[in-house]
């Protein structure tokens, strides 16, 4: 496949009436091609293939993953797991709290967007 073939396929998808994209992401896709086959390691469960595909997407559903991440962080931080390693490398303990608050802010933004979509009847996010 070439980038031209892929761009043509994406154009066909975008022209379908049953698929909706938001206005604030005009392209909706990020495409990259790599002619090198994926590496296979000994005793790996993955089969050797000549091609692979990766998709990056953004959805309000990712909020649940951030919630689980913060819960796991809280569990580990309560037990002080690995904190000594980070502090030993020069990180200050206050940075853990700041980082956690940043993730909470991100979760809140996704929650607000999700609620706005539900109220507006727009499920294309």
PDB file of C-alpha atoms in Angstrom:
ATOM      1  CA  UNK A   1       0.000   0.000   0.000  1.00  0.00           C
ATOM      2  CA  UNK A   2       1.047   3.582  -0.552  1.00  0.00           C
ATOM      3  CA  UNK A   3      -0.025   6.727   1.261  1.00  0.00           C
ATOM      4  CA  UNK A   4      -2.216   7.523  -1.757  1.00  0.00           C
ATOM      5  CA  UNK A   5      -4.144   4.266  -1.323  1.00  0.00           C
ATOM      6  CA  UNK A   6      -4.622   4.954   2.365  1.00  0.00           C
ATOM      7  CA  UNK A   7      -5.716   8.559   1.816  1.00  0.00           C
ATOM      8  CA  UNK A   8      -8.280   7.342  -0.741  1.00  0.00           C
ATOM      9  CA  UNK A   9      -9.627   4.800   1.763  1.00  0.00           C
ATOM     10  CA  UNK A  10      -9.858   7.476   4.490  1.00  0.00           C
ATOM     11  CA  UNK A  11     -11.701   9.802   2.099  1.00  0.00           C
ATOM     12  CA  UNK A  12     -14.237   7.034   1.389  1.00  0.00           C
ATOM     13  CA  UNK A  13     -14.759   6.508   5.118  1.00  0.00           C
ATOM     14  CA  UNK A  14     -15.276  10.229   5.734  1.00  0.00           C
ATOM     15  CA  UNK A  15     -17.837  10.439   2.929  1.00  0.00           C
ATOM     16  CA  UNK A  16     -20.028   7.743   4.484  1.00  0.00           C
ATOM     17  CA  UNK A  17     -23.195   9.172   5.983  1.00  0.00           C
ATOM     18  CA  UNK A  18     -23.306   6.728   8.906  1.00  0.00           C
ATOM     19  CA  UNK A  19     -19.942   7.820  10.369  1.00  0.00           C
ATOM     20  CA  UNK A  20     -19.649  11.214  12.033  1.00  0.00           C
ATOM     21  CA  UNK A  21     -16.536  13.191  12.906  1.00  0.00           C
ATOM     22  CA  UNK A  22     -16.315  16.282  15.064  1.00  0.00           C
ATOM     23  CA  UNK A  23     -15.760  19.639  13.387  1.00  0.00           C
ATOM     24  CA  UNK A  24     -12.814  20.575  15.593  1.00  0.00           C
ATOM     25  CA  UNK A  25     -10.669  17.704  14.265  1.00  0.00           C
ATOM     26  CA  UNK A  26     -10.772  18.301  10.522  1.00  0.00           C
ATOM     27  CA  UNK A  27      -8.434  15.452   9.568  1.00  0.00           C
ATOM     28  CA  UNK A  28      -9.570  12.887  12.141  1.00  0.00           C
ATOM     29  CA  UNK A  29      -6.721  10.504  11.344  1.00  0.00           C
ATOM     30  CA  UNK A  30      -2.974  10.285  11.762  1.00  0.00           C
ATOM     31  CA  UNK A  31      -1.348   7.875   9.335  1.00  0.00           C
ATOM     32  CA  UNK A  32       2.180   6.557   9.232  1.00  0.00           C
ATOM     33  CA  UNK A  33       3.659   3.820   7.081  1.00  0.00           C
ATOM     34  CA  UNK A  34       6.687   1.738   7.877  1.00  0.00           C
ATOM     35  CA  UNK A  35       8.131  -0.673   5.330  1.00  0.00           C
ATOM     36  CA  UNK A  36       9.993  -2.667   7.997  1.00  0.00           C
ATOM     37  CA  UNK A  37       8.262  -5.785   9.333  1.00  0.00           C
ATOM     38  CA  UNK A  38       7.684  -5.862  13.105  1.00  0.00           C
ATOM     39  CA  UNK A  39      10.374  -7.610  15.139  1.00  0.00           C
ATOM     40  CA  UNK A  40       9.687 -11.049  16.547  1.00  0.00           C
ATOM     41  CA  UNK A  41      11.426 -12.115  19.724  1.00  0.00           C
ATOM     42  CA  UNK A  42      12.198 -15.673  20.811  1.00  0.00           C
ATOM     43  CA  UNK A  43       9.461 -17.254  22.930  1.00  0.00           C
ATOM     44  CA  UNK A  44       7.110 -14.414  21.984  1.00  0.00           C
ATOM     45  CA  UNK A  45       3.410 -15.208  21.610  1.00  0.00           C
ATOM     46  CA  UNK A  46       2.991 -12.864  18.643  1.00  0.00           C
ATOM     47  CA  UNK A  47       3.098 -14.334  15.161  1.00  0.00           C
ATOM     48  CA  UNK A  48       5.584 -13.093  12.598  1.00  0.00           C
ATOM     49  CA  UNK A  49       3.785 -10.817  10.142  1.00  0.00           C
ATOM     50  CA  UNK A  50       4.846  -8.667   7.214  1.00  0.00           C
ATOM     51  CA  UNK A  51       2.724  -5.658   8.228  1.00  0.00           C
ATOM     52  CA  UNK A  52       1.203  -4.108  11.299  1.00  0.00           C
ATOM     53  CA  UNK A  53      -1.197  -1.297  12.069  1.00  0.00           C
ATOM     54  CA  UNK A  54      -1.511   1.109  14.966  1.00  0.00           C
ATOM     55  CA  UNK A  55      -4.451   3.381  15.651  1.00  0.00           C
ATOM     56  CA  UNK A  56      -4.379   6.450  17.837  1.00  0.00           C
ATOM     57  CA  UNK A  57      -7.739   7.839  18.790  1.00  0.00           C
ATOM     58  CA  UNK A  58      -9.258  10.189  21.289  1.00  0.00           C
ATOM     59  CA  UNK A  59     -12.568   9.441  22.934  1.00  0.00           C
ATOM     60  CA  UNK A  60     -14.277  10.317  26.173  1.00  0.00           C
ATOM     61  CA  UNK A  61     -14.115   6.569  26.925  1.00  0.00           C
ATOM     62  CA  UNK A  62     -10.419   7.011  27.751  1.00  0.00           C
ATOM     63  CA  UNK A  63     -11.529   8.705  30.984  1.00  0.00           C
ATOM     64  CA  UNK A  64     -12.050   5.269  32.544  1.00  0.00           C
ATOM     65  CA  UNK A  65      -8.435   4.348  31.843  1.00  0.00           C
ATOM     66  CA  UNK A  66      -7.253   7.527  33.590  1.00  0.00           C
ATOM     67  CA  UNK A  67      -9.499   6.750  36.575  1.00  0.00           C
ATOM     68  CA  UNK A  68      -7.999   3.246  36.874  1.00  0.00           C
ATOM     69  CA  UNK A  69      -4.496   4.690  36.571  1.00  0.00           C
ATOM     70  CA  UNK A  70      -5.090   7.144  39.425  1.00  0.00           C
ATOM     71  CA  UNK A  71      -6.574   4.381  41.583  1.00  0.00           C
ATOM     72  CA  UNK A  72      -3.487   2.219  41.026  1.00  0.00           C
ATOM     73  CA  UNK A  73      -1.265   5.219  41.725  1.00  0.00           C
ATOM     74  CA  UNK A  74      -3.101   5.849  45.014  1.00  0.00           C
ATOM     75  CA  UNK A  75      -2.710   2.215  46.049  1.00  0.00           C
ATOM     76  CA  UNK A  76       1.005   2.214  45.315  1.00  0.00           C
ATOM     77  CA  UNK A  77       1.661   5.640  46.815  1.00  0.00           C
ATOM     78  CA  UNK A  78      -0.078   4.674  50.067  1.00  0.00           C
ATOM     79  CA  UNK A  79       2.422   1.814  50.351  1.00  0.00           C
ATOM     80  CA  UNK A  80       5.244   4.165  49.286  1.00  0.00           C
ATOM     81  CA  UNK A  81       6.098   1.706  46.512  1.00  0.00           C
ATOM     82  CA  UNK A  82       9.007   2.897  44.359  1.00  0.00           C
ATOM     83  CA  UNK A  83       8.906   6.414  45.871  1.00  0.00           C
ATOM     84  CA  UNK A  84      12.462   6.039  47.181  1.00  0.00           C
ATOM     85  CA  UNK A  85      13.727   5.385  43.654  1.00  0.00           C
ATOM     86  CA  UNK A  86      12.223   8.588  42.287  1.00  0.00           C
ATOM     87  CA  UNK A  87      13.363  10.662  45.252  1.00  0.00           C
ATOM     88  CA  UNK A  88      16.814   9.132  44.922  1.00  0.00           C
ATOM     89  CA  UNK A  89      16.925  10.314  41.301  1.00  0.00           C
ATOM     90  CA  UNK A  90      16.149  13.898  42.358  1.00  0.00           C
ATOM     91  CA  UNK A  91      12.363  14.055  42.167  1.00  0.00           C
ATOM     92  CA  UNK A  92      10.620  15.828  45.026  1.00  0.00           C
ATOM     93  CA  UNK A  93       7.680  14.163  46.734  1.00  0.00           C
ATOM     94  CA  UNK A  94       5.481  17.183  46.084  1.00  0.00           C
ATOM     95  CA  UNK A  95       5.730  16.369  42.357  1.00  0.00           C
ATOM     96  CA  UNK A  96       3.684  13.207  42.950  1.00  0.00           C
ATOM     97  CA  UNK A  97       0.794  15.281  44.280  1.00  0.00           C
ATOM     98  CA  UNK A  98       1.042  17.817  41.460  1.00  0.00           C
ATOM     99  CA  UNK A  99       1.059  15.051  38.855  1.00  0.00           C
ATOM    100  CA  UNK A 100      -1.914  13.329  40.449  1.00  0.00           C
ATOM    101  CA  UNK A 101      -3.851  16.606  40.464  1.00  0.00           C
ATOM    102  CA  UNK A 102      -3.056  17.080  36.772  1.00  0.00           C
ATOM    103  CA  UNK A 103      -4.529  13.659  35.994  1.00  0.00           C
ATOM    104  CA  UNK A 104      -7.618  14.508  38.069  1.00  0.00           C
ATOM    105  CA  UNK A 105      -7.993  17.714  36.031  1.00  0.00           C
ATOM    106  CA  UNK A 106      -7.776  15.677  32.830  1.00  0.00           C
ATOM    107  CA  UNK A 107     -10.439  13.269  34.122  1.00  0.00           C
ATOM    108  CA  UNK A 108     -12.670  16.227  34.983  1.00  0.00           C
ATOM    109  CA  UNK A 109     -12.262  17.689  31.486  1.00  0.00           C
ATOM    110  CA  UNK A 110     -13.267  14.370  29.906  1.00  0.00           C
ATOM    111  CA  UNK A 111     -16.232  14.141  32.281  1.00  0.00           C
ATOM    112  CA  UNK A 112     -17.403  17.651  31.337  1.00  0.00           C
ATOM    113  CA  UNK A 113     -17.059  16.851  27.637  1.00  0.00           C
ATOM    114  CA  UNK A 114     -18.944  13.596  28.093  1.00  0.00           C
ATOM    115  CA  UNK A 115     -21.799  15.363  29.905  1.00  0.00           C
ATOM    116  CA  UNK A 116     -21.915  18.070  27.241  1.00  0.00           C
ATOM    117  CA  UNK A 117     -22.157  15.408  24.541  1.00  0.00           C
ATOM    118  CA  UNK A 118     -24.976  13.613  26.369  1.00  0.00           C
ATOM    119  CA  UNK A 119     -26.925  16.848  26.876  1.00  0.00           C
ATOM    120  CA  UNK A 120     -26.424  17.909  23.283  1.00  0.00           C
ATOM    121  CA  UNK A 121     -27.304  14.487  21.908  1.00  0.00           C
ATOM    122  CA  UNK A 122     -23.987  14.395  20.041  1.00  0.00           C
ATOM    123  CA  UNK A 123     -22.380  10.959  20.258  1.00  0.00           C
ATOM    124  CA  UNK A 124     -19.647  11.645  17.710  1.00  0.00           C
ATOM    125  CA  UNK A 125     -16.962  12.301  20.318  1.00  0.00           C
TER     126      UNK A 125
END
